[in-house]
Tab-separated table of C-alpha atoms in Angstrom:
chain	number	residue	atom	x	y	z
A	1	UNK	CA	-50.465	15.489	-6.458
A	2	UNK	CA	-49.987	14.114	-2.951
A	3	UNK	CA	-48.279	10.716	-2.855
A	4	UNK	CA	-50.333	7.816	-1.614
A	5	UNK	CA	-49.325	5.957	1.542
A	6	UNK	CA	-46.747	3.163	1.188
A	7	UNK	CA	-49.389	0.533	1.825
A	8	UNK	CA	-51.408	1.799	-1.125
A	9	UNK	CA	-48.703	0.965	-3.670
A	10	UNK	CA	-50.465	-0.623	-6.654
A	11	UNK	CA	-49.488	-4.285	-7.027
A	12	UNK	CA	-48.162	-5.430	-10.391
A	13	UNK	CA	-50.794	-7.075	-12.575
A	14	UNK	CA	-50.643	-10.821	-13.185
A	15	UNK	CA	-47.742	-11.815	-15.419
A	16	UNK	CA	-48.896	-12.687	-18.914
A	17	UNK	CA	-47.146	-14.512	-21.716
A	18	UNK	CA	-47.459	-11.437	-23.928
A	19	UNK	CA	-45.499	-9.297	-21.460
A	20	UNK	CA	-42.601	-11.737	-21.557
A	21	UNK	CA	-42.636	-12.060	-25.327
A	22	UNK	CA	-42.514	-8.306	-25.858
A	23	UNK	CA	-39.135	-7.669	-27.483
A	24	UNK	CA	-36.962	-5.818	-24.992
A	25	UNK	CA	-34.950	-4.467	-27.914
A	26	UNK	CA	-37.595	-1.747	-28.151
A	27	UNK	CA	-35.556	-0.101	-25.431
A	28	UNK	CA	-32.656	0.272	-27.822
A	29	UNK	CA	-34.493	0.801	-31.086
A	30	UNK	CA	-37.107	3.371	-30.079
A	31	UNK	CA	-36.524	7.013	-29.209
A	32	UNK	CA	-39.701	7.742	-27.271
A	33	UNK	CA	-42.858	9.408	-28.501
A	34	UNK	CA	-44.663	12.470	-27.280
A	35	UNK	CA	-48.415	12.269	-27.056
A	36	UNK	CA	-50.514	15.061	-28.573
A	37	UNK	CA	-51.634	17.847	-26.257
A	38	UNK	CA	-54.302	16.668	-23.855
A	39	UNK	CA	-55.822	20.070	-23.306
A	40	UNK	CA	-55.359	23.748	-23.964
A	41	UNK	CA	-52.764	24.037	-21.201
A	42	UNK	CA	-50.282	21.929	-23.193
A	43	UNK	CA	-48.169	24.814	-24.376
A	44	UNK	CA	-44.693	23.794	-23.139
A	45	UNK	CA	-42.256	21.864	-25.352
A	46	UNK	CA	-42.060	18.216	-24.353
A	47	UNK	CA	-38.790	16.674	-23.040
A	48	UNK	CA	-36.764	14.724	-25.600
A	49	UNK	CA	-34.129	11.980	-25.990
A	50	UNK	CA	-35.086	9.795	-23.011
A	51	UNK	CA	-32.587	7.161	-21.817
A	52	UNK	CA	-32.956	4.287	-19.383
A	53	UNK	CA	-29.824	3.391	-17.422
A	54	UNK	CA	-30.019	-0.171	-16.067
A	55	UNK	CA	-26.712	-1.089	-14.413
A	56	UNK	CA	-26.726	-3.668	-11.627
A	57	UNK	CA	-29.485	-2.476	-9.287
A	58	UNK	CA	-29.459	1.071	-10.666
A	59	UNK	CA	-32.550	2.192	-12.602
A	60	UNK	CA	-32.290	5.801	-13.754
A	61	UNK	CA	-34.349	7.681	-16.337
A	62	UNK	CA	-32.769	10.757	-17.945
A	63	UNK	CA	-33.948	13.114	-20.693
A	64	UNK	CA	-33.148	16.442	-22.314
A	65	UNK	CA	-35.300	19.482	-21.508
A	66	UNK	CA	-37.353	21.053	-24.231
A	67	UNK	CA	-36.126	24.452	-25.414
A	68	UNK	CA	-37.894	27.499	-24.005
A	69	UNK	CA	-37.777	30.869	-25.697
A	70	UNK	CA	-36.618	33.654	-23.361
A	71	UNK	CA	-38.381	32.293	-20.286
A	72	UNK	CA	-36.361	32.221	-17.048
A	73	UNK	CA	-39.094	30.757	-14.865
A	74	UNK	CA	-38.211	27.359	-13.312
A	75	UNK	CA	-39.509	24.268	-15.051
A	76	UNK	CA	-40.213	21.069	-13.101
A	77	UNK	CA	-40.861	17.535	-14.329
A	78	UNK	CA	-43.271	14.771	-13.446
A	79	UNK	CA	-42.666	11.048	-14.079
A	80	UNK	CA	-45.231	8.241	-14.191
A	81	UNK	CA	-45.056	4.507	-14.858
A	82	UNK	CA	-47.301	1.601	-15.795
A	83	UNK	CA	-47.077	-2.141	-16.365
A	84	UNK	CA	-47.393	-3.581	-19.852
A	85	UNK	CA	-50.513	-5.581	-19.011
A	86	UNK	CA	-52.201	-2.631	-17.334
A	87	UNK	CA	-53.698	0.590	-18.633
A	88	UNK	CA	-53.385	2.928	-15.681
A	89	UNK	CA	-50.472	5.264	-15.086
A	90	UNK	CA	-49.112	5.717	-11.564
A	91	UNK	CA	-46.939	8.412	-10.056
A	92	UNK	CA	-43.386	7.270	-9.353
A	93	UNK	CA	-43.811	8.375	-5.758
A	94	UNK	CA	-45.874	5.231	-5.231
A	95	UNK	CA	-42.583	3.310	-5.403
A	96	UNK	CA	-41.036	5.393	-2.649
A	97	UNK	CA	-39.188	7.527	-5.239
A	98	UNK	CA	-39.539	11.302	-5.344
A	99	UNK	CA	-40.064	11.988	-9.064
A	100	UNK	CA	-42.936	14.449	-8.765
A	101	UNK	CA	-41.491	17.956	-9.040
A	102	UNK	CA	-37.986	17.415	-10.338
A	103	UNK	CA	-35.757	20.376	-11.113
A	104	UNK	CA	-33.177	18.184	-12.871
A	105	UNK	CA	-33.887	16.046	-15.951
A	106	UNK	CA	-33.397	12.796	-14.053
A	107	UNK	CA	-35.477	10.329	-12.058
A	108	UNK	CA	-33.737	7.616	-10.039
A	109	UNK	CA	-35.814	4.449	-9.580
A	110	UNK	CA	-33.025	2.479	-7.883
A	111	UNK	CA	-34.685	0.359	-5.171
A	112	UNK	CA	-33.614	0.968	-1.606
A	113	UNK	CA	-34.176	-2.694	-0.676
A	114	UNK	CA	-35.018	-6.038	-2.261
A	115	UNK	CA	-38.716	-5.474	-1.613
A	116	UNK	CA	-38.933	-2.117	-3.410
A	117	UNK	CA	-38.574	-1.010	-7.011
A	118	UNK	CA	-39.904	-2.525	-10.219
A	119	UNK	CA	-40.232	-6.316	-10.370
A	120	UNK	CA	-37.373	-7.520	-12.617
A	121	UNK	CA	-39.673	-9.857	-14.614
A	122	UNK	CA	-42.285	-7.229	-15.597
A	123	UNK	CA	-42.269	-4.945	-18.609
A	124	UNK	CA	-42.346	-1.347	-17.457
A	125	UNK	CA	-43.153	1.819	-19.360
A	126	UNK	CA	-42.391	5.367	-18.211
A	127	UNK	CA	-43.486	8.803	-19.285
A	128	UNK	CA	-42.377	12.304	-18.352
A	129	UNK	CA	-43.673	15.818	-18.900
A	130	UNK	CA	-42.631	19.369	-18.029
A	131	UNK	CA	-44.604	21.779	-15.862
A	132	UNK	CA	-44.346	25.545	-15.535
A	133	UNK	CA	-46.859	26.921	-13.070
A	134	UNK	CA	-50.217	26.283	-14.826
A	135	UNK	CA	-48.605	25.165	-18.084
A	136	UNK	CA	-47.759	21.556	-18.910
A	137	UNK	CA	-46.091	19.869	-21.856
A	138	UNK	CA	-47.185	16.773	-23.748
A	139	UNK	CA	-46.131	13.470	-22.197
A	140	UNK	CA	-42.913	11.900	-23.486
A	141	UNK	CA	-43.399	8.133	-23.423
A	142	UNK	CA	-40.299	5.995	-22.860
A	143	UNK	CA	-39.988	2.581	-24.557
A	144	UNK	CA	-40.789	-0.548	-22.604
A	145	UNK	CA	-37.972	-2.195	-20.666
A	146	UNK	CA	-37.583	-5.477	-18.838
A	147	UNK	CA	-34.875	-5.589	-16.187
A	148	UNK	CA	-34.321	-9.336	-16.718
A	149	UNK	CA	-33.257	-8.771	-20.321
A	150	UNK	CA	-31.989	-5.198	-20.392
A	151	UNK	CA	-29.874	-4.933	-17.235
A	152	UNK	CA	-26.096	-4.597	-17.548
A	153	UNK	CA	-24.289	-6.697	-14.942
A	154	UNK	CA	-21.068	-5.204	-13.660
A	155	UNK	CA	-18.020	-7.072	-12.321
A	156	UNK	CA	-17.830	-8.384	-8.762
A	157	UNK	CA	-16.885	-5.759	-6.201
A	158	UNK	CA	-14.257	-5.557	-3.441
A	159	UNK	CA	-12.012	-8.204	-4.995
A	160	UNK	CA	-9.306	-9.328	-2.561
A	161	UNK	CA	-6.589	-11.823	-3.579
A	162	UNK	CA	-4.214	-13.609	-1.189
A	163	UNK	CA	-1.233	-15.528	-2.672
A	164	UNK	CA	-0.928	-19.075	-1.343
A	165	UNK	CA	1.343	-22.077	-1.869
A	166	UNK	CA	1.142	-22.487	-5.656
A	167	UNK	CA	-2.356	-20.998	-5.480
A	168	UNK	CA	-4.362	-17.779	-5.268
A	169	UNK	CA	-7.235	-17.287	-2.815
A	170	UNK	CA	-9.863	-14.908	-4.264
A	171	UNK	CA	-12.620	-13.243	-2.222
A	172	UNK	CA	-15.177	-10.738	-3.483
A	173	UNK	CA	-18.769	-9.547	-3.150
A	174	UNK	CA	-21.565	-9.870	-5.694
A	175	UNK	CA	-22.279	-6.952	-8.082
A	176	UNK	CA	-25.600	-6.344	-6.315
A	177	UNK	CA	-28.107	-8.112	-4.088
A	178	UNK	CA	-30.652	-10.468	-5.632
A	179	UNK	CA	-33.628	-11.977	-3.846
A	180	UNK	CA	-33.002	-15.745	-3.515
A	181	UNK	CA	-36.426	-16.576	-4.931
A	182	UNK	CA	-35.797	-14.432	-8.050
A	183	UNK	CA	-32.247	-15.329	-9.093
A	184	UNK	CA	-28.620	-16.000	-8.216
A	185	UNK	CA	-25.048	-15.391	-9.417
A	186	UNK	CA	-22.390	-17.722	-10.771
A	187	UNK	CA	-18.749	-16.652	-11.110
A	188	UNK	CA	-15.904	-17.381	-13.519
A	189	UNK	CA	-12.195	-16.651	-13.136
A	190	UNK	CA	-10.083	-15.805	-16.187
A	191	UNK	CA	-6.404	-16.280	-15.327
A	192	UNK	CA	-3.075	-16.691	-17.083
A	193	UNK	CA	0.604	-16.795	-16.318
A	194	UNK	CA	2.232	-13.603	-17.502
A	195	UNK	CA	2.925	-13.896	-21.233
A	196	UNK	CA	1.000	-17.201	-21.158
A	197	UNK	CA	-2.289	-18.594	-22.453
A	198	UNK	CA	-5.515	-17.480	-20.756
A	199	UNK	CA	-7.590	-20.105	-18.956
A	200	UNK	CA	-11.102	-20.009	-17.484
A	201	UNK	CA	-12.201	-21.736	-14.292
A	202	UNK	CA	-15.796	-21.981	-13.091
A	203	UNK	CA	-18.643	-21.702	-12.547
A	204	UNK	CA	-18.515	-21.047	-8.807
A	205	UNK	CA	-21.459	-20.142	-6.605
A	206	UNK	CA	-19.318	-19.141	-3.635
A	207	UNK	CA	-17.796	-15.697	-3.145
A	208	UNK	CA	-14.528	-17.323	-2.046
A	209	UNK	CA	-12.527	-19.176	-4.711
A	210	UNK	CA	-9.237	-21.071	-4.390
A	211	UNK	CA	-7.359	-21.043	-7.686
A	212	UNK	CA	-4.979	-23.984	-7.194
A	213	UNK	CA	-2.750	-26.078	-9.425
A	214	UNK	CA	-0.548	-23.078	-10.254
A	215	UNK	CA	3.213	-23.002	-10.542
A	216	UNK	CA	5.053	-21.743	-7.462
A	217	UNK	CA	6.917	-18.435	-7.508
A	218	UNK	CA	5.242	-17.364	-10.765
A	219	UNK	CA	3.255	-14.202	-11.496
A	220	UNK	CA	-0.359	-14.747	-12.540
A	221	UNK	CA	-2.904	-12.214	-13.778
A	222	UNK	CA	-6.659	-12.678	-13.348
A	223	UNK	CA	-10.118	-11.232	-13.938
A	224	UNK	CA	-13.418	-12.222	-12.322
A	225	UNK	CA	-16.811	-12.197	-14.036
A	226	UNK	CA	-20.349	-12.716	-12.688
A	227	UNK	CA	-23.300	-14.308	-14.513
A	228	UNK	CA	-26.792	-13.369	-13.370
A	229	UNK	CA	-29.451	-16.095	-13.600
A	230	UNK	CA	-33.049	-14.921	-13.198
A	231	UNK	CA	-35.273	-17.849	-12.254
A	232	UNK	CA	-38.360	-15.635	-12.391
A	233	UNK	CA	-37.990	-15.088	-16.151
A	234	UNK	CA	-35.573	-17.909	-17.042
A	235	UNK	CA	-32.834	-15.637	-18.407
A	236	UNK	CA	-29.065	-15.350	-18.027
A	237	UNK	CA	-27.072	-12.130	-18.235
A	238	UNK	CA	-23.260	-12.380	-18.461
A	239	UNK	CA	-21.475	-9.647	-16.553
A	240	UNK	CA	-18.433	-7.550	-17.253
A	241	UNK	CA	-14.889	-8.603	-16.411
A	242	UNK	CA	-13.134	-6.972	-13.505
A	243	UNK	CA	-9.893	-5.043	-13.921
A	244	UNK	CA	-6.711	-7.049	-14.505
A	245	UNK	CA	-4.656	-7.645	-11.362
A	246	UNK	CA	-1.435	-9.688	-11.058
A	247	UNK	CA	-0.007	-11.598	-8.100
A	248	UNK	CA	2.976	-13.903	-7.463
A	249	UNK	CA	2.338	-17.337	-5.967
A	250	UNK	CA	4.311	-18.658	-2.998
A	251	UNK	CA	6.491	-21.768	-2.999
A	252	UNK	CA	4.907	-25.034	-1.905
A	253	UNK	CA	6.367	-27.718	0.403
A	254	UNK	CA	7.941	-29.659	-2.473
A	255	UNK	CA	9.656	-26.563	-3.815
A	256	UNK	CA	10.926	-25.683	-0.327
A	257	UNK	CA	12.424	-29.186	0.098
A	258	UNK	CA	14.053	-29.000	-3.320
A	259	UNK	CA	15.483	-25.602	-2.495
A	260	UNK	CA	16.949	-26.863	0.812
A	261	UNK	CA	18.506	-29.880	-0.925
A	262	UNK	CA	20.002	-27.739	-3.673
A	263	UNK	CA	21.480	-25.284	-1.156
A	264	UNK	CA	22.946	-28.099	0.933
A	265	UNK	CA	24.484	-29.829	-2.084
A	266	UNK	CA	25.812	-26.527	-3.375
A	267	UNK	CA	27.508	-25.681	-0.062
A	268	UNK	CA	29.016	-29.171	0.201
A	269	UNK	CA	30.385	-29.036	-3.340
A	270	UNK	CA	31.807	-25.564	-2.747
A	271	UNK	CA	33.593	-26.678	0.429
A	272	UNK	CA	34.900	-29.816	-1.307
A	273	UNK	CA	36.197	-27.766	-4.226
A	274	UNK	CA	37.864	-25.296	-1.847
A	275	UNK	CA	39.535	-28.084	0.155
A	276	UNK	CA	40.714	-29.793	-3.039
A	277	UNK	CA	42.132	-26.532	-4.357
A	278	UNK	CA	44.036	-25.879	-1.128
A	279	UNK	CA	45.472	-29.423	-1.119
A	280	UNK	CA	46.611	-29.053	-4.733
A	281	UNK	CA	48.333	-25.740	-4.001
A	282	UNK	CA	50.150	-27.208	-1.014
A	283	UNK	CA	51.466	-30.072	-3.120
A	284	UNK	CA	52.341	-27.820	-6.047
A	285	UNK	CA	54.142	-25.170	-4.011
A	286	UNK	CA	55.410	-27.264	-1.143
A	287	UNK	CA	58.775	-25.526	-0.889
A	288	UNK	CA	57.274	-22.065	-0.988
A	289	UNK	CA	54.714	-22.971	1.632
A	290	UNK	CA	57.458	-24.403	3.843
A	291	UNK	CA	59.411	-21.195	3.466
A	292	UNK	CA	56.366	-19.090	4.329
A	293	UNK	CA	55.638	-21.118	7.448
A	294	UNK	CA	59.338	-21.270	8.627
A	295	UNK	CA	59.598	-19.771	12.103
A	296	UNK	CA	61.585	-16.482	12.168
A	297	UNK	CA	64.630	-16.047	14.498
A	298	UNK	CA	63.726	-15.081	18.021
A	299	UNK	CA	64.438	-11.638	19.405
A	300	UNK	CA	66.698	-11.441	22.452
A	301	UNK	CA	64.743	-10.966	25.617
A	302	UNK	CA	66.524	-7.683	26.502
A	303	UNK	CA	65.643	-6.149	23.127
A	304	UNK	CA	62.081	-7.444	23.363
A	305	UNK	CA	61.711	-5.832	26.778
A	306	UNK	CA	63.168	-2.619	25.413
A	307	UNK	CA	60.694	-2.627	22.528
A	308	UNK	CA	57.851	-3.110	24.966
A	309	UNK	CA	59.082	-0.339	27.309
A	310	UNK	CA	61.756	1.947	25.811
A	311	UNK	CA	62.033	3.852	29.121
A	312	UNK	CA	63.847	0.939	30.797
A	313	UNK	CA	67.677	1.234	30.928
A	314	UNK	CA	68.194	-1.884	28.909
A	315	UNK	CA	71.251	-0.609	27.029
A	316	UNK	CA	73.130	0.119	30.277
A	317	UNK	CA	72.276	-3.315	31.514
A	318	UNK	CA	73.536	-4.804	28.279
A	319	UNK	CA	76.783	-2.836	28.634
A	320	UNK	CA	77.221	-4.163	32.144
A	321	UNK	CA	76.435	-7.670	31.122
A	322	UNK	CA	78.886	-7.551	28.218
A	323	UNK	CA	81.838	-5.906	30.190
A	324	UNK	CA	84.855	-8.250	30.560
A	325	UNK	CA	85.095	-9.986	33.913
A	326	UNK	CA	88.296	-10.113	35.896
A	327	UNK	CA	90.117	-13.339	35.204
A	328	UNK	CA	91.586	-15.213	38.113
A	329	UNK	CA	95.403	-15.472	37.829
A	330	UNK	CA	98.350	-16.341	39.945
A	331	UNK	CA	101.608	-14.410	40.316
A	332	UNK	CA	104.548	-16.254	38.893
A	333	UNK	CA	108.232	-15.361	39.539
A	334	UNK	CA	110.811	-16.643	37.178
A	335	UNK	CA	114.312	-16.952	38.433
A	336	UNK	CA	116.988	-17.768	36.011
A	337	UNK	CA	120.511	-18.882	36.691
A	338	UNK	CA	123.553	-19.319	34.554
A	339	UNK	CA	124.832	-22.762	34.016
A	340	UNK	CA	127.644	-22.300	36.465
A	341	UNK	CA	125.364	-20.854	39.067
A	342	UNK	CA	122.989	-23.737	38.634
A	343	UNK	CA	125.696	-26.085	39.575
A	344	UNK	CA	126.368	-24.158	42.765
A	345	UNK	CA	122.776	-23.895	43.830
A	346	UNK	CA	121.683	-26.703	45.950
A	347	UNK	CA	119.549	-29.277	44.275
A	348	UNK	CA	116.797	-28.779	46.876
A	349	UNK	CA	116.481	-25.143	46.013
A	350	UNK	CA	115.975	-25.949	42.345
A	351	UNK	CA	113.376	-28.459	43.173
A	352	UNK	CA	111.552	-25.908	45.310
A	353	UNK	CA	111.664	-23.301	42.611
A	354	UNK	CA	110.413	-25.751	40.037
A	355	UNK	CA	107.437	-26.483	42.253
A	356	UNK	CA	106.736	-22.832	42.570
A	357	UNK	CA	106.619	-22.352	38.818
A	358	UNK	CA	104.177	-25.059	38.420
């Protein structure tokens, strides 16, 4: 069957109270029913075990193929849909989805934009059948579903956390796009100090959250959850929590000032204790300190020069310096006379000789 042009997509019928009151739990409690053969060509086994996967914006129908006995020819599948308040079935291709001649037991109805796909506030029913050349199977009808009530909301995506001064800055994107006139998201943050009690903060409508009032230099773990509110059908769907991630906060200005003061006081006390210890040791061991700081005897300059330059002839110079010098002396002649001779010698001669001795 050739798909109709995009402009010919059948509009959803007017929303009725009955379509909203239809219990969406039929999606979970029913297993699908196969209609009786419509004509003599209905000789193929019908598909079985249909499942609707509604996660965020994803809308996927899957089923199990019917068993064929020793037939290797390819089987294809056709999917149709209808609204609860209508009676006509439409091909899924009318939604811009190729579910006409499927070779796999799966039809993906996920909308490509906000203006395509099934309206979230309408009950939708699907059916599928198998085709093998000129043979067709009975239709397998899938239970009604309503995206407003049956969708599973996942956690926010692309979560990015930046530690701040005693705070955590959290940025993320919504689980999926929602038309502003049909609904919106609110967000909650579950956080706790490691090995502490869990707290919840929210709701927030912004995708950027500042989690403040935390303790500086502490490790906090957090999870983010989204709540979907559908204004078109007045419902709320809580989402799933994101994975647990942990981050350490930075110190704030008060903590920095306290740290500087503590370091300064600690250094001052350490220096004071060191100075007091040195003063006590000097007083206690005054004599020993005086002995240690007593200046050693000086080395003679000649030996010091020799130690600096052993090639100099210092020893010869020392020998020359220490050799005895010639003493100045006068020649003295001693003349002695006997007593008798002294009487004969003139008195002037004695006086002269006495002067010479002196």
